[in-house]
């Protein structure tokens, strides 16, 4: 599995995201990607 570095320039946006997630950050991002792929089909 490849790993990628995620750079977030908007600190307030990042804090809001971290406050809303229920799992670890990687799982949340993978779930968001999966959801987006399903929506595009």
Short mmCIF file of C-alpha atoms in Angstrom, two decimals:
data_model
loop_
_atom_site.label_atom_id
_atom_site.label_comp_id
_atom_site.label_asym_id
_atom_site.label_seq_id
_atom_site.Cartn_x
_atom_site.Cartn_y
_atom_site.Cartn_z
CA UNK A 1 0.00 0.00 0.00
CA UNK A 2 1.29 3.43 -0.87
CA UNK A 3 1.13 6.20 1.69
CA UNK A 4 0.59 9.84 0.88
CA UNK A 5 1.25 13.00 2.81
CA UNK A 6 -1.78 15.23 3.18
CA UNK A 7 -1.05 18.94 3.50
CA UNK A 8 -3.81 21.17 4.83
CA UNK A 9 -3.16 24.89 4.66
CA UNK A 10 -6.40 25.99 6.34
CA UNK A 11 -5.87 25.21 10.02
CA UNK A 12 -9.44 26.07 11.05
CA UNK A 13 -10.84 23.74 8.36
CA UNK A 14 -8.53 20.96 9.59
CA UNK A 15 -9.65 21.47 13.20
CA UNK A 16 -13.32 21.25 12.17
CA UNK A 17 -12.62 18.02 10.26
CA UNK A 18 -10.75 16.46 13.18
CA UNK A 19 -13.56 17.39 15.58
CA UNK A 20 -16.16 15.61 13.41
CA UNK A 21 -14.36 12.35 12.64
CA UNK A 22 -15.22 9.18 14.52
CA UNK A 23 -12.38 6.91 13.31
CA UNK A 24 -8.73 7.55 12.68
CA UNK A 25 -7.92 10.09 9.97
CA UNK A 26 -6.84 7.51 7.37
CA UNK A 27 -10.09 5.55 7.70
CA UNK A 28 -12.15 8.72 7.42
CA UNK A 29 -10.33 9.81 4.26
CA UNK A 30 -10.70 6.34 2.66
CA UNK A 31 -14.43 6.37 3.50
CA UNK A 32 -14.79 9.82 1.93
CA UNK A 33 -13.04 8.59 -1.23
CA UNK A 34 -15.27 5.50 -1.42
CA UNK A 35 -18.40 7.64 -0.96
CA UNK A 36 -17.30 10.02 -3.69
CA UNK A 37 -16.58 7.18 -6.12
CA UNK A 38 -20.06 5.70 -5.51
CA UNK A 39 -21.66 9.13 -6.13
CA UNK A 40 -19.86 9.51 -9.47
CA UNK A 41 -21.14 6.22 -10.86
#
